[in-house]
mmCIF file of C-alpha atoms in Angstrom:
data_model
loop_
_atom_site.group_PDB
_atom_site.id
_atom_site.type_symbol
_atom_site.label_atom_id
_atom_site.label_comp_id
_atom_site.label_asym_id
_atom_site.label_seq_id
_atom_site.Cartn_x
_atom_site.Cartn_y
_atom_site.Cartn_z
ATOM 1 C CA MET B 1 0.000 0.000 0.000
ATOM 2 C CA PRO B 2 1.477 3.405 -0.884
ATOM 3 C CA THR B 3 2.126 5.892 1.874
ATOM 4 C CA ALA B 4 -0.568 8.390 2.657
ATOM 5 C CA ALA B 5 1.703 11.124 1.355
ATOM 6 C CA ALA B 6 1.563 9.478 -2.048
ATOM 7 C CA LEU B 7 -2.213 9.267 -1.831
ATOM 8 C CA LEU B 8 -2.682 12.954 -1.009
ATOM 9 C CA ALA B 9 -1.960 15.748 -3.453
ATOM 10 C CA ALA B 10 -2.361 17.968 -0.493
ATOM 11 C CA LEU B 11 -2.958 21.399 -2.011
ATOM 12 C CA CYS B 12 -0.834 21.946 -5.081
ATOM 13 C CA LEU B 13 -2.044 25.402 -5.993
ATOM 14 C CA ALA B 14 0.602 25.789 -8.665
ATOM 15 C CA LEU B 15 -1.857 23.708 -10.710
ATOM 16 C CA PRO B 16 -0.043 23.638 -14.075
ATOM 17 C CA GLY B 17 3.612 22.711 -13.792
ATOM 18 C CA CYS B 18 3.491 20.839 -10.459
ATOM 19 C CA GLY B 19 6.664 18.762 -10.178
ATOM 20 C CA ALA B 20 9.701 19.010 -12.409
ATOM 21 C CA THR B 21 13.372 18.154 -12.510
ATOM 22 C CA ALA B 22 16.220 20.401 -11.495
ATOM 23 C CA GLU B 23 19.732 20.384 -10.139
ATOM 24 C CA ALA B 24 19.928 19.956 -6.366
ATOM 25 C CA GLY B 25 22.638 21.192 -4.052
ATOM 26 C CA ARG B 26 25.277 18.526 -3.576
ATOM 27 C CA ASP B 27 26.108 19.290 0.012
ATOM 28 C CA ALA B 28 24.184 18.301 3.122
ATOM 29 C CA HIS B 29 25.198 19.567 6.523
ATOM 30 C CA VAL B 30 23.985 18.567 9.971
ATOM 31 C CA ARG B 31 23.838 20.730 13.073
ATOM 32 C CA ALA B 32 22.810 19.131 16.345
ATOM 33 C CA SER B 33 21.810 20.668 19.664
ATOM 34 C CA GLY B 34 21.017 19.282 23.083
ATOM 35 C CA GLY B 35 22.327 15.789 22.409
ATOM 36 C CA PRO B 36 25.479 13.862 23.319
ATOM 37 C CA GLU B 37 28.763 15.236 21.993
ATOM 38 C CA ALA B 38 29.684 12.029 20.193
ATOM 39 C CA ASN B 39 27.487 9.683 18.212
ATOM 40 C CA THR B 40 27.709 5.947 18.306
ATOM 41 C CA GLY B 41 28.506 4.100 15.090
ATOM 42 C CA ALA B 42 24.813 3.326 14.587
ATOM 43 C CA GLU B 43 23.906 6.986 15.061
ATOM 44 C CA ASP B 44 26.570 8.003 12.553
ATOM 45 C CA ARG B 45 25.110 5.600 9.998
ATOM 46 C CA ARG B 46 21.635 6.966 10.647
ATOM 47 C CA ASP B 47 22.854 10.541 10.219
ATOM 48 C CA ASP B 48 24.561 9.590 6.959
ATOM 49 C CA ALA B 49 21.359 7.977 5.685
ATOM 50 C CA VAL B 50 19.323 11.044 6.655
ATOM 51 C CA ARG B 51 21.763 13.385 4.912
ATOM 52 C CA ALA B 52 21.678 11.285 1.761
ATOM 53 C CA ALA B 53 17.861 11.203 1.787
ATOM 54 C CA VAL B 54 17.656 14.991 2.160
ATOM 55 C CA ARG B 55 19.952 15.396 -0.853
ATOM 56 C CA ARG B 56 17.785 12.989 -2.858
ATOM 57 C CA LEU B 57 14.626 14.859 -1.834
ATOM 58 C CA ALA B 58 15.916 18.034 -3.444
ATOM 59 C CA ALA B 59 17.057 16.148 -6.542
ATOM 60 C CA GLN B 60 13.845 14.166 -7.002
ATOM 61 C CA GLY B 61 11.654 17.162 -6.231
ATOM 62 C CA GLY B 62 13.517 19.366 -8.682
ATOM 63 C CA THR B 63 14.115 22.046 -6.046
ATOM 64 C CA PRO B 64 17.182 24.149 -5.209
ATOM 65 C CA GLY B 65 17.236 23.014 -1.611
ATOM 66 C CA ALA B 66 15.794 20.805 1.100
ATOM 67 C CA ALA B 67 15.957 20.773 4.886
ATOM 68 C CA ALA B 68 14.779 18.560 7.728
ATOM 69 C CA LEU B 69 14.487 19.017 11.474
ATOM 70 C CA ILE B 70 14.442 15.957 13.725
ATOM 71 C CA ARG B 71 13.601 16.057 17.410
ATOM 72 C CA ARG B 72 13.660 13.289 20.001
ATOM 73 C CA THR B 73 12.391 14.178 23.458
ATOM 74 C CA GLY B 74 15.354 14.217 25.809
ATOM 75 C CA GLU B 75 17.890 13.863 23.003
ATOM 76 C CA GLY B 76 17.871 17.308 21.401
ATOM 77 C CA THR B 77 17.398 18.181 17.743
ATOM 78 C CA ARG B 78 19.202 17.752 14.437
ATOM 79 C CA PHE B 79 18.908 20.134 11.506
ATOM 80 C CA VAL B 80 19.929 18.838 8.084
ATOM 81 C CA ALA B 81 20.041 21.011 4.974
ATOM 82 C CA SER B 82 21.144 20.576 1.380
ATOM 83 C CA GLY B 83 21.388 23.024 -1.492
ATOM 84 C CA VAL B 84 20.461 26.689 -1.341
ATOM 85 C CA ALA B 85 17.578 28.903 -0.256
ATOM 86 C CA ASP B 86 18.272 31.498 -2.948
ATOM 87 C CA VAL B 87 19.718 30.533 -6.336
ATOM 88 C CA ARG B 88 20.764 34.128 -7.040
ATOM 89 C CA THR B 89 22.770 34.794 -3.879
ATOM 90 C CA GLY B 90 23.664 31.243 -2.845
ATOM 91 C CA ARG B 91 22.189 31.797 0.631
ATOM 92 C CA ARG B 92 21.806 28.543 2.594
ATOM 93 C CA ILE B 93 18.539 27.340 4.124
ATOM 94 C CA HIS B 94 18.350 28.426 7.766
ATOM 95 C CA ARG B 95 16.626 26.526 10.526
ATOM 96 C CA ASP B 96 14.400 29.486 11.442
ATOM 97 C CA ASP B 97 13.365 30.341 7.871
ATOM 98 C CA ARG B 98 9.654 30.998 7.296
ATOM 99 C CA PHE B 99 7.942 29.219 4.406
ATOM 100 C CA ARG B 100 4.477 28.328 3.158
ATOM 101 C CA ALA B 101 3.218 25.120 4.804
ATOM 102 C CA GLY B 102 0.222 24.409 2.547
ATOM 103 C CA SER B 103 -2.155 21.751 3.817
ATOM 104 C CA LEU B 104 -0.653 21.537 7.278
ATOM 105 C CA THR B 105 -3.164 24.347 7.722
ATOM 106 C CA LYS B 106 -5.783 21.577 7.772
ATOM 107 C CA THR B 107 -4.227 20.056 10.876
ATOM 108 C CA VAL B 108 -4.688 23.359 12.702
ATOM 109 C CA ILE B 109 -8.241 23.915 11.401
ATOM 110 C CA ALA B 110 -9.240 20.379 12.401
ATOM 111 C CA ALA B 111 -7.896 20.956 15.915
ATOM 112 C CA VAL B 112 -9.836 24.235 16.224
ATOM 113 C CA THR B 113 -13.047 22.564 15.034
ATOM 114 C CA LEU B 114 -12.629 19.635 17.421
ATOM 115 C CA ARG B 115 -11.998 22.009 20.345
ATOM 116 C CA LEU B 116 -15.291 23.723 19.555
ATOM 117 C CA ALA B 117 -16.954 20.306 19.507
ATOM 118 C CA ALA B 118 -15.425 19.460 22.896
ATOM 119 C CA GLN B 119 -16.828 22.735 24.245
ATOM 120 C CA GLY B 120 -20.300 21.889 22.937
ATOM 121 C CA ARG B 121 -20.346 24.861 20.572
ATOM 122 C CA LEU B 122 -20.916 22.646 17.558
ATOM 123 C CA GLY B 123 -21.527 18.956 16.911
ATOM 124 C CA LEU B 124 -19.694 16.790 14.425
ATOM 125 C CA GLY B 125 -23.083 15.480 13.329
ATOM 126 C CA ASP B 126 -24.293 19.015 12.555
ATOM 127 C CA THR B 127 -25.012 19.601 8.895
ATOM 128 C CA VAL B 128 -23.320 22.306 6.887
ATOM 129 C CA GLU B 129 -26.788 23.776 6.336
ATOM 130 C CA GLU B 130 -27.241 24.368 10.074
ATOM 131 C CA HIS B 131 -24.228 26.675 10.186
ATOM 132 C CA LEU B 132 -24.115 28.032 6.628
ATOM 133 C CA PRO B 133 -27.750 28.004 5.504
ATOM 134 C CA GLY B 134 -28.345 27.957 1.764
ATOM 135 C CA LEU B 135 -24.655 28.027 0.848
ATOM 136 C CA VAL B 136 -24.092 24.469 -0.383
ATOM 137 C CA ARG B 137 -26.771 23.921 -3.010
ATOM 138 C CA GLY B 138 -26.959 23.187 -6.725
ATOM 139 C CA HIS B 139 -25.613 20.648 -9.238
ATOM 140 C CA GLY B 140 -26.489 17.818 -6.879
ATOM 141 C CA ASN B 141 -24.723 19.377 -3.879
ATOM 142 C CA ASP B 142 -26.797 19.637 -0.715
ATOM 143 C CA GLY B 143 -25.482 21.021 2.567
ATOM 144 C CA ARG B 144 -28.476 19.526 4.357
ATOM 145 C CA LYS B 145 -26.938 16.069 3.809
ATOM 146 C CA ILE B 146 -23.293 16.868 4.588
ATOM 147 C CA THR B 147 -22.053 16.825 8.184
ATOM 148 C CA LEU B 148 -19.089 18.574 9.748
ATOM 149 C CA ARG B 149 -17.642 15.124 10.434
ATOM 150 C CA GLN B 150 -17.665 14.444 6.691
ATOM 151 C CA LEU B 151 -15.882 17.712 6.006
ATOM 152 C CA LEU B 152 -13.223 16.838 8.570
ATOM 153 C CA ASN B 153 -12.584 13.295 7.347
ATOM 154 C CA GLN B 154 -12.898 14.109 3.637
ATOM 155 C CA THR B 155 -16.006 12.017 2.929
ATOM 156 C CA SER B 156 -18.360 14.824 1.855
ATOM 157 C CA GLY B 157 -18.010 14.104 -1.861
ATOM 158 C CA LEU B 158 -17.645 17.819 -2.647
ATOM 159 C CA PHE B 159 -15.608 18.700 -5.732
ATOM 160 C CA ASP B 160 -12.113 20.037 -5.004
ATOM 161 C CA TYR B 161 -12.129 23.631 -6.212
ATOM 162 C CA THR B 162 -8.391 23.465 -7.015
ATOM 163 C CA ASP B 163 -9.258 21.020 -9.837
ATOM 164 C CA ASP B 164 -11.409 23.582 -11.616
ATOM 165 C CA PRO B 165 -9.685 24.395 -14.955
ATOM 166 C CA VAL B 166 -10.908 27.990 -15.087
ATOM 167 C CA LEU B 167 -9.552 28.710 -11.621
ATOM 168 C CA ALA B 168 -6.316 26.945 -12.568
ATOM 169 C CA ARG B 169 -5.761 29.323 -15.462
ATOM 170 C CA GLU B 170 -6.667 32.300 -13.298
ATOM 171 C CA LEU B 171 -4.204 31.363 -10.569
ATOM 172 C CA SER B 172 -1.457 30.753 -13.094
ATOM 173 C CA ALA B 173 -2.012 34.169 -14.685
ATOM 174 C CA ALA B 174 -2.538 36.257 -11.531
ATOM 175 C CA ALA B 175 -0.881 34.969 -8.365
ATOM 176 C CA ASP B 176 -1.662 38.214 -6.511
ATOM 177 C CA ARG B 177 -5.450 38.105 -6.893
ATOM 178 C CA THR B 178 -7.530 37.863 -3.715
ATOM 179 C CA HIS B 179 -10.171 35.133 -3.437
ATOM 180 C CA THR B 180 -12.863 34.936 -0.773
ATOM 181 C CA PRO B 181 -13.849 31.624 0.833
ATOM 182 C CA ALA B 182 -17.348 32.014 -0.628
ATOM 183 C CA SER B 183 -15.941 32.397 -4.149
ATOM 184 C CA LEU B 184 -13.853 29.233 -3.746
ATOM 185 C CA VAL B 185 -16.904 27.318 -2.553
ATOM 186 C CA ARG B 186 -18.939 28.618 -5.503
ATOM 187 C CA THR B 187 -16.246 27.303 -7.838
ATOM 188 C CA ALA B 188 -16.596 23.854 -6.275
ATOM 189 C CA LEU B 189 -20.400 23.930 -6.404
ATOM 190 C CA ALA B 190 -20.350 24.534 -10.149
ATOM 191 C CA HIS B 191 -19.425 20.842 -10.351
ATOM 192 C CA ARG B 192 -21.406 17.802 -9.356
ATOM 193 C CA PRO B 193 -20.203 15.961 -6.242
ATOM 194 C CA SER B 194 -17.925 12.972 -6.679
ATOM 195 C CA PHE B 195 -20.243 10.746 -4.610
ATOM 196 C CA ALA B 196 -23.048 10.914 -2.062
ATOM 197 C CA PRO B 197 -21.987 12.253 1.353
ATOM 198 C CA GLY B 198 -20.377 9.514 3.436
ATOM 199 C CA ALA B 199 -20.331 6.953 0.615
ATOM 200 C CA GLU B 200 -16.608 7.154 -0.144
ATOM 201 C CA TRP B 201 -13.421 9.020 0.694
ATOM 202 C CA ARG B 202 -11.787 11.640 -1.494
ATOM 203 C CA TYR B 203 -9.491 14.480 -0.535
ATOM 204 C CA SER B 204 -11.002 17.887 -1.270
ATOM 205 C CA ASN B 205 -9.713 21.288 -0.208
ATOM 206 C CA THR B 206 -13.301 22.567 -0.397
ATOM 207 C CA ASN B 207 -14.068 20.706 2.832
ATOM 208 C CA TYR B 208 -11.620 22.754 4.888
ATOM 209 C CA VAL B 209 -12.535 26.081 3.300
ATOM 210 C CA LEU B 210 -16.069 25.346 4.515
ATOM 211 C CA LEU B 211 -14.791 24.435 7.985
ATOM 212 C CA GLY B 212 -13.061 27.814 8.181
ATOM 213 C CA MET B 213 -16.387 29.472 7.389
ATOM 214 C CA VAL B 214 -18.160 27.354 10.031
ATOM 215 C CA VAL B 215 -15.595 28.338 12.686
ATOM 216 C CA GLN B 216 -16.243 31.998 11.960
ATOM 217 C CA GLN B 217 -20.011 31.522 12.003
ATOM 218 C CA VAL B 218 -19.904 29.711 15.358
ATOM 219 C CA THR B 219 -17.429 31.973 17.146
ATOM 220 C CA GLY B 220 -17.918 35.330 15.465
ATOM 221 C CA ARG B 221 -14.151 35.441 14.899
ATOM 222 C CA SER B 222 -11.992 34.378 11.964
ATOM 223 C CA TYR B 223 -10.495 30.904 11.879
ATOM 224 C CA ALA B 224 -7.071 32.580 12.028
ATOM 225 C CA THR B 225 -7.962 34.335 15.298
ATOM 226 C CA GLU B 226 -9.333 31.120 16.804
ATOM 227 C CA ALA B 227 -6.291 29.150 15.674
ATOM 228 C CA ARG B 228 -3.874 31.630 17.208
ATOM 229 C CA ARG B 229 -5.701 31.503 20.537
ATOM 230 C CA ASP B 230 -6.351 27.754 20.711
ATOM 231 C CA VAL B 231 -3.345 26.224 18.936
ATOM 232 C CA LEU B 232 -0.522 28.619 18.048
ATOM 233 C CA VAL B 233 -0.199 30.379 21.412
ATOM 234 C CA PRO B 234 -0.566 27.264 23.638
ATOM 235 C CA LEU B 235 2.063 25.397 21.593
ATOM 236 C CA ARG B 236 4.351 28.455 21.359
ATOM 237 C CA LEU B 237 4.339 28.459 17.561
ATOM 238 C CA ASP B 238 5.897 31.908 17.371
ATOM 239 C CA GLY B 239 7.024 31.569 13.747
ATOM 240 C CA THR B 240 3.614 30.530 12.452
ATOM 241 C CA SER B 241 1.063 32.899 10.958
ATOM 242 C CA PHE B 242 -2.050 33.177 8.803
ATOM 243 C CA PRO B 243 -1.188 35.748 6.120
ATOM 244 C CA GLY B 244 -4.675 36.181 4.667
ATOM 245 C CA ALA B 245 -4.086 38.074 1.410
ATOM 246 C CA ARG B 246 -0.558 39.258 2.276
ATOM 247 C CA THR B 247 1.772 38.260 -0.553
ATOM 248 C CA THR B 248 5.111 38.476 1.268
ATOM 249 C CA LEU B 249 6.811 36.095 3.697
ATOM 250 C CA PRO B 250 7.964 37.358 7.112
ATOM 251 C CA ALA B 251 11.700 37.473 7.770
ATOM 252 C CA PRO B 252 13.822 35.468 7.810
ATOM 253 C CA HIS B 253 13.072 33.544 4.635
ATOM 254 C CA GLY B 254 14.674 32.283 1.477
ATOM 255 C CA ARG B 255 13.011 32.153 -1.927
ATOM 256 C CA ALA B 256 10.368 29.823 -3.391
ATOM 257 C CA TYR B 257 10.511 28.364 -6.890
ATOM 258 C CA THR B 258 8.552 26.457 -9.477
ATOM 259 C CA ARG B 259 8.858 25.482 -13.122
ATOM 260 C CA GLY B 260 6.256 25.762 -15.862
ATOM 261 C CA GLY B 261 3.170 27.940 -15.715
ATOM 262 C CA GLY B 262 5.028 30.972 -16.948
ATOM 263 C CA ALA B 263 8.629 29.785 -16.830
ATOM 264 C CA SER B 264 10.798 30.412 -19.844
ATOM 265 C CA ALA B 265 10.777 28.005 -22.763
ATOM 266 C CA ASP B 266 14.014 26.390 -21.576
ATOM 267 C CA GLY B 267 12.384 25.345 -18.309
ATOM 268 C CA ALA B 268 14.208 27.839 -16.105
ATOM 269 C CA ARG B 269 13.027 28.213 -12.535
ATOM 270 C CA ARG B 270 10.476 30.882 -11.727
ATOM 271 C CA ASP B 271 10.629 32.747 -8.408
ATOM 272 C CA VAL B 272 7.169 32.533 -6.788
ATOM 273 C CA THR B 273 8.072 33.788 -3.315
ATOM 274 C CA GLU B 274 5.432 36.500 -3.479
ATOM 275 C CA LEU B 275 2.028 34.842 -3.603
ATOM 276 C CA ASN B 276 -1.459 35.745 -2.450
ATOM 277 C CA PRO B 277 -2.496 32.642 -0.444
ATOM 278 C CA SER B 278 -6.166 33.609 -0.162
ATOM 279 C CA SER B 279 -6.816 30.998 -2.848
ATOM 280 C CA ALA B 280 -5.777 28.414 -0.249
ATOM 281 C CA GLY B 281 -7.484 29.945 2.782
ATOM 282 C CA ALA B 282 -8.369 27.545 5.590
ATOM 283 C CA ALA B 283 -7.203 24.670 3.394
ATOM 284 C CA GLY B 284 -3.618 25.851 3.023
ATOM 285 C CA GLU B 285 -2.574 29.455 3.738
ATOM 286 C CA LEU B 286 -0.327 28.783 6.762
ATOM 287 C CA ILE B 287 3.234 30.126 7.018
ATOM 288 C CA SER B 288 5.493 28.325 9.482
ATOM 289 C CA THR B 289 8.967 27.032 10.384
ATOM 290 C CA LEU B 290 10.390 23.543 10.776
ATOM 291 C CA ASP B 291 10.573 23.966 14.558
ATOM 292 C CA ASP B 292 6.945 25.066 14.752
ATOM 293 C CA LEU B 293 5.656 22.231 12.579
ATOM 294 C CA SER B 294 7.539 19.789 14.768
ATOM 295 C CA ARG B 295 5.947 21.283 17.888
ATOM 296 C CA LEU B 296 2.531 21.264 16.214
ATOM 297 C CA VAL B 297 2.387 17.535 15.525
ATOM 298 C CA SER B 298 4.132 16.672 18.780
ATOM 299 C CA GLY B 299 1.838 18.870 20.870
ATOM 300 C CA LEU B 300 -1.291 17.498 19.248
ATOM 301 C CA LEU B 301 -0.306 13.866 19.727
ATOM 302 C CA ARG B 302 0.783 14.483 23.325
ATOM 303 C CA GLY B 303 -2.649 15.853 24.190
ATOM 304 C CA GLU B 304 -1.602 19.480 24.698
ATOM 305 C CA VAL B 305 -4.392 20.890 22.504
ATOM 306 C CA LEU B 306 -7.347 18.488 22.520
ATOM 307 C CA PRO B 307 -9.060 16.320 25.119
ATOM 308 C CA ARG B 308 -8.373 12.608 24.731
ATOM 309 C CA ALA B 309 -11.715 11.837 23.063
ATOM 310 C CA GLU B 310 -11.210 14.476 20.367
ATOM 311 C CA LEU B 311 -7.645 13.314 19.730
ATOM 312 C CA ARG B 312 -8.993 9.801 19.163
ATOM 313 C CA ARG B 313 -11.431 11.226 16.618
ATOM 314 C CA MET B 314 -8.607 13.075 14.903
ATOM 315 C CA ARG B 315 -6.816 9.749 14.405
ATOM 316 C CA ASN B 316 -9.874 7.690 13.514
ATOM 317 C CA THR B 317 -9.392 6.527 9.908
ATOM 318 C CA SER B 318 -12.329 4.123 9.716
ATOM 319 C CA ALA B 319 -14.243 6.314 7.234
ATOM 320 C CA SER B 320 -11.329 6.367 4.789
ATOM 321 C CA ASP B 321 -10.179 2.745 4.881
ATOM 322 C CA GLY B 322 -7.166 3.745 6.938
ATOM 323 C CA GLN B 323 -6.025 6.654 4.774
ATOM 324 C CA TYR B 324 -7.081 9.815 6.621
ATOM 325 C CA GLY B 325 -8.406 10.888 9.993
ATOM 326 C CA MET B 326 -9.323 14.516 10.707
ATOM 327 C CA GLY B 327 -6.430 16.754 9.727
ATOM 328 C CA LEU B 328 -3.952 13.932 10.376
ATOM 329 C CA PHE B 329 -3.086 10.830 8.390
ATOM 330 C CA PRO B 330 -1.001 7.740 9.193
ATOM 331 C CA VAL B 331 2.266 6.893 7.449
ATOM 332 C CA ARG B 332 3.103 3.213 7.846
ATOM 333 C CA LEU B 333 6.759 2.304 7.466
ATOM 334 C CA SER B 334 8.209 -1.056 6.453
ATOM 335 C CA CYS B 335 9.650 -1.637 9.939
ATOM 336 C CA GLY B 336 6.166 -1.578 11.494
ATOM 337 C CA VAL B 337 6.322 1.994 12.832
ATOM 338 C CA THR B 338 3.265 4.174 12.185
ATOM 339 C CA LEU B 339 3.748 7.921 12.100
ATOM 340 C CA TRP B 340 1.040 10.588 12.222
ATOM 341 C CA GLY B 341 1.080 13.977 10.571
ATOM 342 C CA HIS B 342 0.280 15.788 7.356
ATOM 343 C CA ASN B 343 1.950 17.100 4.228
ATOM 344 C CA GLY B 344 1.508 20.386 2.430
ATOM 345 C CA GLU B 345 1.985 21.503 -1.156
ATOM 346 C CA ILE B 346 1.479 25.025 -2.399
ATOM 347 C CA THR B 347 3.162 26.960 -5.167
ATOM 348 C CA GLY B 348 6.879 27.067 -4.399
ATOM 349 C CA SER B 349 6.827 24.922 -1.268
ATOM 350 C CA SER B 350 6.495 21.247 -0.356
ATOM 351 C CA VAL B 351 6.391 20.247 3.308
ATOM 352 C CA MET B 352 5.733 17.343 5.648
ATOM 353 C CA ALA B 353 5.624 16.982 9.442
ATOM 354 C CA VAL B 354 5.163 13.634 11.214
ATOM 355 C CA ALA B 355 5.629 12.154 14.662
ATOM 356 C CA THR B 356 5.438 8.840 16.458
ATOM 357 C CA SER B 357 2.102 8.100 18.115
ATOM 358 C CA ASP B 358 3.322 9.407 21.479
ATOM 359 C CA GLY B 359 4.589 12.647 19.916
ATOM 360 C CA ARG B 360 8.073 12.172 21.360
ATOM 361 C CA HIS B 361 9.961 11.700 18.073
ATOM 362 C CA THR B 362 9.260 14.093 15.192
ATOM 363 C CA LEU B 363 10.537 14.882 11.732
ATOM 364 C CA ALA B 364 9.616 17.916 9.653
ATOM 365 C CA TYR B 365 11.040 18.557 6.212
ATOM 366 C CA ARG B 366 10.618 21.145 3.489
ATOM 367 C CA LEU B 367 11.564 21.740 -0.128
ATOM 368 C CA ASN B 368 11.789 25.297 -1.447
ATOM 369 C CA GLY B 369 9.973 24.454 -4.650
ATOM 370 C CA THR B 370 6.845 22.894 -6.074
ATOM 371 C CA ALA B 371 7.292 19.117 -6.038
ATOM 372 C CA ARG B 372 5.060 16.130 -6.582
ATOM 373 C CA SER B 373 3.814 14.011 -3.681
ATOM 374 C CA GLY B 374 5.135 10.605 -2.743
ATOM 375 C CA LEU B 375 8.788 11.031 -3.703
ATOM 376 C CA PRO B 376 10.791 7.833 -3.081
ATOM 377 C CA ALA B 377 13.323 9.876 -1.106
ATOM 378 C CA GLU B 378 10.548 10.826 1.319
ATOM 379 C CA THR B 379 10.118 7.192 2.304
ATOM 380 C CA SER B 380 13.907 6.819 2.467
ATOM 381 C CA LEU B 381 14.160 9.802 4.798
ATOM 382 C CA LEU B 382 11.424 8.575 7.140
ATOM 383 C CA GLU B 383 12.806 5.061 7.273
ATOM 384 C CA ALA B 384 16.371 6.277 7.778
ATOM 385 C CA GLU B 385 15.232 8.168 10.889
ATOM 386 C CA PHE B 386 12.496 5.957 12.316
ATOM 387 C CA CYS B 387 13.741 2.527 11.159
ATOM 388 C CA PRO B 388 17.518 2.814 11.719
ATOM 389 C CA ARG B 389 19.629 -0.175 10.773
ATOM 390 C CA PRO B 390 21.815 -1.634 13.513
#
């Protein structure tokens, strides 16, 4: 069975030109903190395997650089980077760089929604119609038959608005245009649903745009405000933000790249650092750091955000045949270890953050370019760290 990362094209808003080939940086350097001064032979071999996998990630993803942050509770952290953050200046990728995290936004939105459920402010069995009356109608779509649970676990059947060809052309031509959540939902509703609510599982960014609208309707505050209060502040995610329609990245940051969709005829990279992420919204607008993404998945799995019952729901994959829970999905490795986390893809950035079930061992990686999901080097990286050879 392929990994969940391969099954999820988790918000590739580049649309045309997602995934390409490019030269990767040949170097990979490791900086450790908080651990023992000397590694054992087995630890050296693991570090070598991790470094090699990070180099391959950049090469396979066709990106100028790649970086990973690994944390084991009580054993400190390791930061591994290869290639460059800026092809013009040669600047290296820094550990505290900000970047677009794409669909890891869904992990935060799911946690906010489940907190509201735990507080009795909404029910997972509530229909979309109860909170957003009259919004989801037409072309066979009916919000009276879709529950919040089905939005969370991706079983609503709603069309993914990012697959709309008209929107794809629009995003490719005008990356600075602002889109409202309602306009994104209208794009989805111009298409018939993929299946009846609850009948199957299919990943759709439309589900989480709607959840963002529900959060605002229930609380009277934006999903970004609720997320800062309920998730970002408690977990001390100081480098994480919801930019809304802001096109720039906060400092420090490198550059973001893609190919195609406006690149030159020879396939040269295109700098897409400045981007209006309103077209991703509650499905993928988040900006973060490797440290913050590590703390996010660790904090969630250690019960620092949600009560135990809601955390169980977040990891319940029964509706998706084991593929997806609610803002988290499992990654099953060949050595029998199961990790939990999410990936994220948005123009110019590809990201993943996972942790062991107890949240005590995490890995977050990023590529500074648009790359396809399910790269073989991703599996190599995860297995090098979580399935070390003796």
